[in-house]
Amino acid sequence: MLVDADLHIHSRYSKAVSKAMTIPNLAENARFKGLGLVGTGDILNPHWEAELLKYAKKVDEGTYELNEVRFLLTTEVEDSRRVHHVLIFPSIDTVREMREILRRYSTDIETEGRPHLSLSAAEIADIANELGVLIGPAHAFTPWTSLYKEYDSLEEAYGGAKIHFLELGLSADSEMADMIKAHHRLTYLSNSDAHSPMPHRLGREFNRFEVEEVTFEEIRKAILRRGGRRIVLNAGLDPRLGKYHLTACSRCYAHYSLGEAKAFKWRCPKCGGRIKKGVRDRILELADTNERPKDRPPYLRLAPLAEIISMVIGKGVETKAVRLIWERFLRDFGSEIMVLVDVPVGELARVHEEVAKAIWAYRNGKLIVIPGGGGKYGEIKLPEEIRRARVEELESVEVEVPDETERPRQRSITDFLKVAR
Ligand SMILES: [Zn+2]
Ligand SMILES: [Zn+2]
């Protein structure tokens, strides 16, 4: 069976997270979104653990369920060099055991969602491996709290300790991550890192797993690629929409090339702010291969449906107006991925013609993408020619997109379906 899973989110116990991030809200929104499995996030926090146990029923040691949505026990931790790691636990007992061990190295494990640990990446990985906990770097390339902001290789960070996956983060995709040879043996996870259960956040990245049933053990096998279990699709934000895609000023968001940033000594000449190296430039610095592993699943570049609706109707992405249209699409077609990828445009047009045209443009690489950087998300724009055209004439509309490099290279839908179905 296939299940769509988002394994990295945060609870309301983490900083800057919506108060609406509760277990029941998470289950409800995951179901709406078409996710059959979510990571709890923040499970080392005892209050969040208690909330999970209060609302969700146990399926097996490492798997819980509420409203037909399953949960795995996951968290993110920060190491002594402010590098983030994702952990996936086999049982609540293991969560508690690890919490006891980590208590000695943390002052905020009882209160924070993402605890800070006075341990190195290798030390954390050793503890995880000892307990049978899966571990890998979170959002591996981002400029503030990732492995590659601190180290030049996995080896340098983890030493000999085993890791099980690498999380791509919103500003990178599989193709970019594969430019580093050492990643070829690793499974990629594409997770949302959502701080709110809203539909443009939760599941904005997800992994489509092929497993026998939706349990920790099956997901573990898929991540380790054993017994025919595997990830068949990574779906994620178009990396250019990520907020650290290009090198840019973290105050005024002006974009710079790597050469310019170096020449300006990482100070923005426009406002004096600090320039942050973009994920794309960071990967280009480290790239050591043009080959790609044959078994890498396809990466589907998504634009969140709520953002497409927001762009079309010109209302904020968290407004009621956007939510209502989003719900109508979801009610008629089941899940966001069905709407974005699978349902014919003619049928979508019966719900909302303008939005259907924008989805057509997204599928056909005709949305204009303005890349993100410096902490500001990228933006999508609908070309005027498409806005003016009727649904039946879309195929013949000529669109002028300003710069070839700014165009989404959306994989052909038929290619994608062959693999994903
Ligand atoms: Zn993080
Ligand atoms: Zn600036």
XYZ file of C-alpha atoms and ligand atoms in Angstrom:
423
model
C 0.000 0.000 0.000
C 0.978 3.618 -0.479
C 0.851 6.182 2.307
C 1.810 9.850 2.297
C 3.775 10.827 5.389
C 5.137 14.054 6.875
C 7.626 13.117 9.590
C 8.891 16.474 10.870
C 6.590 19.008 12.485
C 6.639 20.960 15.768
C 4.216 21.088 18.689
C 3.031 24.212 20.416
C 5.811 23.636 22.972
C 8.436 24.754 20.473
C 9.248 28.433 19.999
C 7.298 30.324 17.336
C 4.735 27.564 16.861
C 1.009 28.170 16.492
C -1.113 27.509 19.604
C -3.362 25.515 17.281
C -0.707 22.819 16.990
C -2.518 20.210 19.088
C -2.788 16.463 18.469
C -6.498 16.607 17.473
C -5.898 19.562 15.100
C -2.944 17.793 13.614
C -4.991 14.650 12.960
C -7.871 16.597 11.446
C -5.701 18.663 9.136
C -3.516 15.713 8.153
C -6.614 13.836 7.081
C -7.885 16.751 5.068
C -4.517 17.095 3.443
C -4.387 13.417 2.460
C -1.582 12.442 4.843
C -2.037 8.990 6.377
C 0.950 9.341 8.660
C 2.568 12.208 10.552
C 5.496 12.455 12.920
C 4.458 13.800 16.319
C 7.510 16.076 16.464
C 8.734 17.203 19.890
C 8.063 13.829 21.511
C 10.906 14.282 24.032
C 8.756 16.985 25.632
C 6.776 15.162 28.370
C 3.694 17.414 27.986
C 3.465 16.653 24.291
C 3.952 12.948 24.974
C 1.082 13.125 27.503
C -1.141 14.860 24.946
C -0.444 12.183 22.349
C -1.237 9.383 24.818
C -4.406 11.165 25.900
C -5.898 11.480 22.400
C -4.374 8.748 20.259
C -4.706 5.020 20.657
C -1.777 2.664 20.484
C -1.482 0.538 17.345
C 1.827 -1.022 18.349
C 4.901 0.037 20.347
C 5.973 2.722 17.887
C 2.675 3.624 16.193
C -0.374 5.609 17.385
C -3.641 6.566 15.715
C -6.355 9.216 15.871
C -9.151 9.711 13.303
C -7.556 7.293 10.845
C -4.303 9.236 10.914
C -1.300 7.389 12.267
C 1.521 8.945 14.263
C 5.167 7.975 14.616
C 7.193 9.165 17.591
C 9.579 11.793 16.272
C 11.504 14.845 17.369
C 14.157 17.285 16.332
C 17.110 18.064 18.612
C 19.799 20.732 18.446
C 23.411 19.751 19.161
C 26.195 21.743 20.836
C 27.074 23.432 17.513
C 23.462 24.376 16.793
C 23.019 21.683 14.155
C 19.558 20.064 13.977
C 18.849 16.329 13.757
C 15.614 14.392 13.242
C 14.973 11.305 15.403
C 12.337 8.562 14.891
C 11.696 6.310 17.893
C 10.619 2.635 17.967
C 8.527 2.995 21.161
C 7.402 5.282 23.983
C 9.764 3.348 26.284
C 12.666 4.334 24.041
C 11.500 7.960 24.074
C 11.545 7.906 27.883
C 14.897 6.159 28.049
C 16.476 8.685 25.721
C 14.894 11.573 27.644
C 16.520 10.275 30.845
C 19.925 10.050 29.164
C 19.628 13.488 27.543
C 18.456 15.217 30.713
C 22.100 15.380 31.819
C 22.982 17.333 28.674
C 20.018 19.664 28.453
C 18.412 22.385 30.526
C 15.265 22.724 28.424
C 14.189 19.171 27.639
C 11.140 19.480 29.950
C 9.988 22.802 28.519
C 11.132 23.088 24.882
C 9.836 21.153 21.933
C 13.217 20.998 20.240
C 15.739 20.605 23.086
C 19.258 22.012 22.926
C 21.867 19.392 23.883
C 25.466 19.895 24.948
C 26.455 16.895 22.836
C 28.106 16.624 19.413
C 26.359 15.214 16.357
C 28.400 12.010 16.664
C 27.524 11.602 20.368
C 23.818 12.029 19.666
C 24.008 9.540 16.793
C 25.781 7.026 19.062
C 23.024 7.267 21.684
C 20.354 6.954 18.988
C 21.987 3.887 17.457
C 22.378 2.270 20.858
C 18.606 2.580 21.417
C 17.476 1.621 17.900
C 16.355 5.188 17.139
C 16.624 6.336 13.512
C 18.596 9.544 13.001
C 19.611 11.908 10.214
C 20.388 15.596 9.673
C 17.369 17.944 9.559
C 17.016 20.395 6.617
C 20.622 19.520 5.796
C 21.627 22.649 3.864
C 19.940 25.666 5.441
C 22.238 28.495 6.579
C 21.420 28.795 10.321
C 21.003 25.413 11.987
C 21.942 22.687 9.542
C 24.763 20.218 9.159
C 26.211 21.939 6.105
C 26.291 25.388 7.669
C 28.750 23.878 10.147
C 30.544 21.039 8.350
C 31.703 20.176 4.832
C 30.727 16.500 4.993
C 28.577 13.968 6.832
C 31.774 12.239 7.930
C 33.085 15.401 9.577
C 29.871 15.755 11.577
C 29.037 12.196 12.557
C 32.476 10.535 12.377
C 31.888 6.812 12.147
C 28.395 6.905 13.664
C 25.654 5.508 11.473
C 22.854 7.712 10.141
C 19.777 6.463 8.324
C 18.469 9.307 6.173
C 18.999 12.906 5.155
C 16.202 15.478 5.294
C 16.268 17.740 2.231
C 14.614 20.823 3.706
C 12.347 23.216 1.852
C 15.060 24.918 -0.195
C 16.559 21.758 -1.753
C 15.352 18.781 -3.782
C 16.777 15.313 -4.560
C 18.550 16.467 -7.684
C 20.437 19.130 -5.742
C 21.307 16.804 -2.844
C 22.552 14.124 -5.246
C 25.324 16.471 -6.371
C 27.179 15.196 -3.291
C 28.342 11.627 -3.833
C 28.283 10.631 -0.143
C 24.497 11.097 -0.149
C 23.870 8.480 -2.806
C 23.587 5.618 -0.315
C 21.099 7.534 1.872
C 17.316 7.757 1.748
C 16.021 11.313 1.445
C 13.139 12.513 3.557
C 11.061 15.461 2.418
C 9.182 16.796 5.460
C 7.383 20.056 6.107
C 8.950 21.205 9.430
C 5.502 22.777 9.913
C 4.974 25.234 12.780
C 1.237 25.425 12.106
C -1.380 22.845 11.073
C -2.625 25.140 8.286
C -2.798 23.490 4.854
C -0.009 25.556 3.313
C 2.324 24.406 6.085
C 1.487 20.862 7.227
C 2.413 18.390 4.483
C 3.820 21.082 2.188
C 6.529 18.410 1.809
C 5.834 14.701 2.252
C 7.131 11.236 1.416
C 5.048 8.586 -0.367
C 5.940 5.238 1.220
C 5.243 1.811 -0.201
C 4.745 -0.485 2.795
C 2.666 -3.466 3.936
C 1.018 -1.501 6.724
C 1.460 1.897 8.329
C 3.647 1.145 11.347
C 7.027 2.210 12.673
C 8.579 -1.114 11.703
C 7.403 -0.872 8.095
C 8.529 2.740 7.783
C 11.882 1.777 9.264
C 12.284 -0.924 6.621
C 11.347 1.558 3.887
C 13.901 4.108 5.097
C 16.537 1.357 5.215
C 15.192 0.042 1.852
C 14.645 -3.498 3.061
C 12.208 -6.212 2.010
C 10.825 -4.251 -0.947
C 9.610 -1.409 1.263
C 10.682 1.986 0.002
C 9.877 5.599 -0.644
C 8.409 5.862 -4.140
C 8.097 9.637 -4.260
C 9.477 12.686 -2.495
C 7.092 15.586 -2.872
C 8.146 19.006 -1.803
C 8.093 22.670 -2.285
C 9.684 23.839 -5.481
C 13.111 24.492 -3.892
C 13.092 28.019 -5.306
C 10.145 28.791 -3.044
C 12.206 27.890 0.029
C 13.254 30.854 2.140
C 16.985 30.106 1.884
C 17.228 29.053 -1.748
C 19.354 31.927 -3.070
C 22.119 33.840 -1.340
C 20.456 36.985 0.017
C 20.442 39.676 2.674
C 18.663 38.515 5.836
C 17.343 42.056 6.475
C 16.282 43.507 3.105
C 16.328 40.206 1.131
C 18.313 41.587 -1.816
C 19.741 38.654 -3.810
C 23.482 38.251 -4.419
C 25.684 35.857 -6.331
C 28.214 33.966 -4.250
C 31.016 36.067 -5.744
C 29.259 39.310 -4.854
C 28.543 38.141 -1.317
C 32.207 37.302 -0.806
C 33.324 40.615 -2.298
C 30.979 42.455 0.097
C 32.304 40.340 2.998
C 28.744 39.073 3.670
C 27.502 42.597 4.530
C 24.650 43.917 2.435
C 25.742 47.147 0.658
C 22.116 48.301 0.523
C 21.200 48.068 4.211
C 24.199 46.765 6.172
C 22.381 43.516 7.020
C 24.021 40.123 7.079
C 24.043 38.155 3.803
C 23.165 34.473 4.230
C 24.509 31.883 1.857
C 21.713 30.232 -0.119
C 21.206 26.486 -0.231
C 21.828 26.408 -3.974
C 25.235 28.088 -3.634
C 26.155 25.926 -0.645
C 25.450 22.752 -2.621
C 27.367 24.053 -5.643
C 30.383 24.625 -3.365
C 30.268 21.041 -2.144
C 29.225 19.297 -5.388
C 31.483 16.430 -6.393
C 29.461 14.393 -8.912
C 27.150 14.691 -11.907
C 25.863 11.159 -11.562
C 22.638 10.220 -9.880
C 21.814 6.986 -8.076
C 19.473 4.800 -10.128
C 17.191 3.960 -7.232
C 16.460 7.581 -6.259
C 12.679 8.121 -6.279
C 11.310 11.025 -8.348
C 10.884 14.403 -6.696
C 7.610 16.170 -7.357
C 7.849 19.929 -7.002
C 4.781 21.260 -5.252
C 3.266 24.650 -4.747
C 0.814 24.467 -1.822
C -2.791 24.581 -3.087
C -3.707 27.244 -0.528
C -0.957 29.453 -1.948
C -2.223 28.943 -5.487
C -5.743 29.894 -4.351
C -4.409 32.895 -2.441
C -2.530 34.090 -5.520
C -5.597 33.735 -7.744
C -8.141 35.464 -5.512
C -5.704 37.994 -4.071
C -6.483 37.214 -0.416
C -4.040 36.171 2.320
C -3.187 32.504 2.519
C -4.642 32.134 6.031
C -7.935 33.885 5.288
C -11.366 32.321 5.484
C -11.959 32.949 1.769
C -8.937 30.845 0.830
C -9.810 28.145 3.340
C -13.355 27.809 1.953
C -12.212 27.261 -1.615
C -9.491 24.877 -0.410
C -12.066 22.841 1.492
C -14.337 22.630 -1.552
C -11.530 21.181 -3.638
C -10.571 18.738 -0.915
C -14.149 17.644 -0.326
C -14.674 16.902 -4.020
C -11.354 15.264 -4.812
C -10.062 13.777 -1.570
C -6.580 15.137 -1.146
C -4.381 18.017 -2.127
C -2.098 15.886 -4.220
C -5.089 14.647 -6.230
C -6.071 18.244 -6.907
C -2.578 19.443 -7.732
C -1.523 16.511 -9.831
C -4.140 13.945 -10.751
C -7.613 15.383 -11.430
C -8.260 16.687 -15.002
C -8.411 20.475 -15.215
C -11.924 20.379 -16.688
C -13.210 18.750 -13.507
C -11.321 21.175 -11.270
C -12.903 24.045 -13.181
C -16.319 23.000 -11.904
C -15.184 23.944 -8.394
C -13.315 27.121 -9.314
C -12.362 28.016 -12.846
C -9.661 30.565 -12.058
C -7.917 28.249 -9.614
C -8.177 25.361 -12.096
C -6.331 27.471 -14.666
C -3.597 28.243 -12.156
C -3.245 24.530 -11.361
C -2.942 23.857 -15.073
C -0.172 26.453 -15.224
C 1.560 24.871 -12.255
C 1.410 21.405 -13.855
C 2.766 22.694 -17.124
C 5.614 24.768 -15.770
C 3.946 28.057 -16.617
C 3.721 29.661 -13.211
C 6.321 32.319 -12.674
C 8.473 31.586 -9.624
C 10.288 34.382 -7.832
C 12.957 32.591 -5.791
C 13.290 32.978 -2.016
C 16.426 33.846 -0.045
C 17.748 35.386 3.171
C 14.754 34.068 5.144
C 12.000 35.221 2.787
C 9.902 32.563 1.026
C 9.765 32.606 -2.768
C 6.557 33.593 -4.541
C 4.473 32.252 -7.384
C 2.777 34.453 -9.970
C 0.176 33.606 -12.572
C 1.008 34.987 -16.040
C -1.668 37.402 -17.307
C -2.107 35.418 -20.545
C -3.334 32.458 -18.517
C -5.526 34.524 -16.252
C -7.300 35.917 -19.349
C -7.618 32.610 -21.269
C -10.604 30.236 -21.141
C -10.013 26.731 -19.805
C -10.534 25.160 -23.260
C -7.904 27.341 -24.886
C -5.155 26.919 -22.294
C -3.165 24.469 -24.419
C -2.691 27.084 -27.115
C -1.755 29.995 -24.846
C 1.743 31.345 -25.393
C 3.346 32.466 -22.175
C 6.363 34.677 -21.944
C 8.323 33.880 -18.849
C 11.008 36.472 -18.202
C 14.005 34.261 -17.466
C 14.471 30.621 -18.398
C 16.131 29.850 -15.070
C 13.063 31.052 -13.202
C 10.764 28.470 -14.806
C 9.525 25.461 -12.892
C 10.766 22.306 -14.546
C 7.823 20.227 -13.428
C 8.286 16.556 -14.193
C 5.741 15.379 -16.717
C 2.677 14.145 -14.911
C 2.613 10.893 -16.857
C 6.227 10.133 -15.913
C 5.415 10.784 -12.349
C 2.277 8.642 -12.307
C 4.104 5.654 -13.792
C 6.336 5.546 -10.757
C 4.017 6.757 -8.065
C 0.918 4.729 -8.768
Zn 15.271 22.574 12.575
Zn 20.144 44.243 2.914
